[in-house]
C-alpha positions as a Markdown table, in Angstrom:
| # | Residue | x | y | z |
|---|---|---|---|---|
| 1 | Met | 0.2 | -0.1 | -0.1 |
| 2 | Val | 1.1 | 3.3 | -1.3 |
| 3 | Glu | 1.2 | 5.9 | 2.0 |
| 4 | Asp | 1.6 | 9.3 | 0.1 |
| 5 | Leu | -0.5 | 9.0 | -2.3 |
| 6 | Arg | -3.2 | 12.0 | -3.1 |
| 7 | Cys | -6.3 | 11.8 | -4.7 |
| 8 | Pro | -5.7 | 14.0 | -8.1 |
| 9 | Asn | -9.4 | 16.1 | -7.2 |
| 10 | Cys | -8.8 | 16.9 | -3.8 |
| 11 | Gly | -5.5 | 16.0 | -2.4 |
| 12 | Gly | -7.3 | 13.7 | 0.4 |
| 13 | Phe | -4.7 | 10.4 | 1.0 |
| 14 | Val | -5.7 | 7.5 | -0.7 |
| 15 | Ser | -4.2 | 3.9 | -1.2 |
| 16 | Ser | -3.1 | 3.1 | -4.6 |
| 17 | Lys | -5.3 | 0.1 | -4.3 |
| 18 | Gln | -8.6 | 2.6 | -4.5 |
| 19 | Lys | -10.7 | 3.3 | -7.2 |
| 20 | Asn | -12.2 | 5.9 | -5.9 |
| 21 | Cys | -11.3 | 8.3 | -3.5 |
| 22 | Asp | -13.3 | 8.3 | 0.0 |
| 23 | Phe | -13.5 | 12.1 | 0.4 |
| 24 | Cys | -14.8 | 13.4 | -2.6 |
| 25 | Gly | -15.6 | 9.8 | -4.6 |
| 26 | Gly | -13.3 | 11.6 | -7.7 |
| 27 | Ser | -11.3 | 8.4 | -9.8 |
| 28 | Ile | -7.9 | 7.5 | -8.7 |
| 29 | Leu | -7.4 | 5.0 | -10.7 |
| 30 | Val | -8.7 | 5.1 | -14.4 |
| 31 | Glu | -9.0 | 2.2 | -16.8 |
| 32 | Ser | -9.9 | 4.0 | -20.4 |
| 33 | Thr | -9.2 | 7.4 | -21.3 |
| 34 | Arg | -13.3 | 8.0 | -21.2 |
| 35 | Ser | -13.5 | 8.4 | -17.6 |
| 36 | Leu | -10.2 | 11.2 | -17.4 |
| 37 | Pro | -11.1 | 15.0 | -17.4 |
| 38 | Lys | -10.8 | 17.0 | -20.4 |
| 39 | Gly | -9.1 | 19.8 | -19.1 |
| 40 | Ser | -5.3 | 19.5 | -19.5 |
| 41 | Leu | -4.3 | 21.5 | -16.0 |
| 42 | Glu | -6.9 | 18.6 | -14.6 |
| 43 | Leu | -5.4 | 15.9 | -16.3 |
| 44 | Gln | -1.6 | 16.8 | -15.0 |
| 45 | Lys | -3.2 | 17.2 | -11.0 |
| 46 | Tyr | -3.6 | 13.3 | -12.3 |
| 47 | Ile | 0.1 | 12.9 | -13.9 |
| 48 | Asn | 1.2 | 14.9 | -10.7 |
| 49 | Ser | -0.6 | 12.6 | -8.4 |
| 50 | Tyr | 0.6 | 9.4 | -10.0 |
| 51 | Asn | 4.1 | 10.8 | -10.5 |
| 52 | Gln | 4.3 | 10.4 | -6.6 |
| 53 | Val | 4.4 | 6.4 | -6.8 |
| 54 | Ser | 7.8 | 5.5 | -8.2 |
| 55 | Lys | 7.2 | 3.8 | -11.4 |
| 56 | Gly | 7.1 | 0.1 | -11.2 |
| 57 | Asp | 5.1 | -0.3 | -7.8 |
| 58 | Ser | 1.8 | -0.1 | -9.2 |
| 59 | Asp | 1.1 | -1.4 | -12.7 |
| 60 | Glu | -2.4 | 0.4 | -12.5 |
| 61 | Ile | -0.7 | 3.3 | -11.6 |
| 62 | Asp | 1.5 | 3.0 | -14.1 |
| 63 | Phe | -1.5 | 2.4 | -17.0 |
| 64 | Ser | -3.5 | 5.7 | -15.3 |
| 65 | Arg | -0.2 | 7.6 | -16.1 |
| 66 | Ala | 0.0 | 6.7 | -19.8 |
| 67 | Leu | -3.6 | 7.1 | -20.5 |
| 68 | Cys | -3.2 | 10.2 | -19.1 |
| 69 | Phe | 0.0 | 11.4 | -21.6 |
| 70 | Leu | -2.0 | 9.8 | -24.2 |
| 71 | Lys | -5.1 | 12.2 | -23.3 |
| 72 | Leu | -2.8 | 15.0 | -23.5 |
| 73 | Lys | -1.1 | 13.9 | -26.9 |
| 74 | Gln | 2.3 | 13.6 | -25.6 |
| 75 | Tyr | 2.2 | 10.9 | -27.2 |
| 76 | Lys | 6.4 | 10.1 | -27.1 |
| 77 | Asn | 5.7 | 9.8 | -22.7 |
| 78 | Ala | 2.9 | 7.5 | -23.5 |
| 79 | Val | 4.1 | 4.6 | -25.9 |
| 80 | Asn | 7.2 | 4.9 | -23.0 |
| 81 | Ser | 5.0 | 4.5 | -20.0 |
| 82 | Phe | 2.9 | 1.5 | -22.2 |
| 83 | Glu | 5.9 | -0.3 | -23.1 |
| 84 | Glu | 7.2 | 0.2 | -19.4 |
| 85 | Val | 3.5 | -1.5 | -18.6 |
| 86 | Ile | 3.7 | -4.3 | -20.9 |
| 87 | Asp | 7.4 | -5.5 | -19.7 |
| 88 | Arg | 6.1 | -5.9 | -16.5 |
| 89 | Asn | 2.4 | -7.3 | -17.4 |
| 90 | Met | 2.4 | -8.7 | -21.2 |
| 91 | Phe | -1.2 | -10.2 | -20.3 |
| 92 | Asn | -2.4 | -6.1 | -20.6 |
| 93 | Ser | -5.0 | -6.0 | -24.2 |
| 94 | Asp | -5.7 | -2.4 | -23.6 |
| 95 | Ala | -1.8 | -1.3 | -23.2 |
| 96 | Tyr | -1.2 | -3.0 | -26.5 |
| 97 | Phe | -3.8 | -1.3 | -27.9 |
| 98 | Tyr | -3.8 | 2.6 | -26.4 |
| 99 | Met | 0.0 | 2.1 | -27.1 |
| 100 | Ser | -1.3 | 1.6 | -31.0 |
| 101 | Ile | -2.9 | 4.6 | -31.0 |
| 102 | Ala | 0.1 | 6.6 | -29.1 |
| 103 | Leu | 2.2 | 5.5 | -32.3 |
| 104 | Leu | 0.0 | 7.2 | -34.6 |
| 105 | Glu | 1.0 | 10.5 | -32.8 |
| 106 | Gly | -2.5 | 11.9 | -34.1 |
| 107 | Lys | -2.0 | 11.9 | -38.2 |
| 108 | Lys | -3.0 | 9.4 | -40.2 |
| 109 | Ala | -2.1 | 6.0 | -41.3 |
| 110 | Phe | -1.7 | 6.9 | -44.8 |
| 111 | Gln | 0.8 | 9.4 | -43.4 |
| 112 | Thr | 2.8 | 7.1 | -41.2 |
| 113 | Arg | 6.0 | 5.2 | -42.3 |
| 114 | Lys | 5.4 | 1.6 | -42.9 |
| 115 | Ala | 7.5 | 0.6 | -40.1 |
| 116 | Ile | 5.4 | 2.1 | -37.5 |
| 117 | Val | 2.4 | 0.6 | -39.1 |
| 118 | Asp | 3.6 | -2.7 | -38.9 |
| 119 | Lys | 4.5 | -2.2 | -35.2 |
| 120 | Ile | 0.8 | -0.7 | -34.7 |
| 121 | Val | -0.4 | -4.2 | -36.6 |
| 122 | Ser | 1.8 | -6.3 | -34.8 |
| 123 | Leu | 0.7 | -4.9 | -31.3 |
| 124 | Leu | -3.0 | -4.5 | -32.3 |
| 125 | Glu | -2.2 | -8.5 | -32.8 |
| 126 | Thr | -1.1 | -9.2 | -30.0 |
| 127 | Ala | -3.9 | -7.3 | -28.1 |
| 128 | Ile | -6.1 | -9.4 | -30.3 |
| 129 | Ser | -4.0 | -12.7 | -28.9 |
| 130 | Ile | -4.9 | -11.9 | -25.3 |
| 131 | Ser | -8.2 | -10.5 | -25.8 |
| 132 | Asp | -10.4 | -10.3 | -28.8 |
| 133 | Lys | -12.3 | -7.0 | -28.6 |
| 134 | Gly | -14.4 | -5.7 | -31.2 |
| 135 | Ile | -13.0 | -1.8 | -30.3 |
| 136 | Tyr | -9.3 | -3.8 | -31.3 |
| 137 | Arg | -10.8 | -5.1 | -34.5 |
| 138 | Ile | -12.5 | -2.3 | -35.5 |
| 139 | Phe | -8.9 | 0.2 | -35.4 |
| 140 | Leu | -7.4 | -2.9 | -36.8 |
| 141 | Ala | -10.1 | -2.3 | -40.0 |
| 142 | Tyr | -9.1 | 1.5 | -39.8 |
| 143 | Val | -5.7 | 0.6 | -40.1 |
| 144 | Lys | -5.8 | -1.7 | -43.2 |
| 145 | Tyr | -8.1 | 0.5 | -45.3 |
| 146 | Asp | -6.5 | 3.8 | -44.4 |
| 147 | Tyr | -2.4 | 2.7 | -45.2 |
| 148 | Tyr | -2.8 | -0.7 | -46.3 |
| 149 | Lys | -6.3 | -0.1 | -49.0 |
| 150 | Arg | -5.2 | 3.3 | -49.9 |
| 151 | Lys | -1.0 | 2.7 | -50.9 |
| 152 | Phe | -2.8 | -0.6 | -52.5 |
| 153 | Ile | -1.1 | -3.1 | -50.7 |
| 154 | Asn | -2.6 | -6.9 | -49.8 |
| 155 | Ile | -3.1 | -7.9 | -47.0 |
| 156 | Ser | -5.0 | -10.8 | -45.3 |
| 157 | Pro | -7.3 | -10.4 | -43.5 |
| 158 | Asp | -8.5 | -7.1 | -45.0 |
| 159 | Tyr | -10.2 | -4.2 | -43.8 |
| 160 | His | -13.3 | -5.5 | -44.8 |
| 161 | Gln | -12.8 | -8.9 | -42.3 |
| 162 | Glu | -11.7 | -6.8 | -39.6 |
| 163 | Ile | -15.0 | -4.6 | -39.4 |
| 164 | Asn | -16.9 | -7.9 | -39.2 |
| 165 | Leu | -15.0 | -9.1 | -36.7 |
| 166 | Gly | -15.4 | -6.2 | -34.7 |
| 167 | Glu | -18.9 | -6.0 | -35.0 |
| 168 | Gln | -19.7 | -9.6 | -34.2 |
| 169 | Leu | -17.6 | -9.4 | -31.0 |
| 170 | Gly | -19.4 | -6.1 | -30.4 |
| 171 | Tyr | -18.4 | -2.8 | -29.4 |
| 172 | Ser | -20.0 | 0.5 | -27.1 |
| 173 | Glu | -20.7 | 3.9 | -28.7 |
| 174 | Glu | -18.3 | 5.1 | -26.4 |
| 175 | Asp | -15.5 | 2.7 | -27.5 |
| 176 | Phe | -16.2 | 3.8 | -31.1 |
| 177 | Asp | -16.2 | 7.9 | -29.7 |
| 178 | Glu | -13.2 | 7.6 | -27.6 |
| 179 | Leu | -11.3 | 5.6 | -30.5 |
| 180 | Trp | -12.1 | 8.6 | -32.8 |
| 181 | Asp | -11.3 | 11.0 | -30.7 |
| 182 | Leu | -7.9 | 9.4 | -29.4 |
| 183 | Leu | -6.9 | 8.8 | -33.1 |
| 184 | Asn | -7.5 | 12.7 | -33.8 |
| 185 | Val | -8.5 | 11.7 | -37.3 |
| 186 | Ser | -11.8 | 12.3 | -39.2 |
| 187 | Lys | -13.8 | 8.7 | -39.3 |
| 188 | Pro | -13.5 | 7.0 | -42.3 |
| 189 | Lys | -16.8 | 6.4 | -44.4 |
| 190 | Ile | -16.3 | 3.2 | -44.5 |
| 191 | Phe | -17.8 | 2.9 | -40.7 |
């Protein structure tokens, strides 16, 4: 138990294992960027709170810190943080997913170097092998469409098949909206 962690909302002392603050009810640990505040000042409060705990002391805090970096569009910090999370817990499928988003750095897949796109596909395939989620397939479909299809490069399964698999597995509208918000690109007409 980490005793010097403070709630990013009210400043009360909390445990690193708590998801919500006992004093204000605010979120301590986050599992997706949807539960993070929108403003950069509020996000910086979360990072400052997480920085009170040494990296490696808590996988949940390190993952939450990485999500904050991603939401702030500090892509290199996010990638480094997700790599650290994966190094300690290689079965965290969401870490692979969010790291692949960070690797695009807010650009379209079409504008990204092939080596980076190949790494993104590899990360998404790893995430899918751990936990096959519809939203992972939708993101993979976007990458396969925007990079491979638009550059006339064959890949199997193609983006149509990934969309079908994603729809069969299902995903929430919130996950879908969060994906496009994090990608910072307009949604292609294929969706």
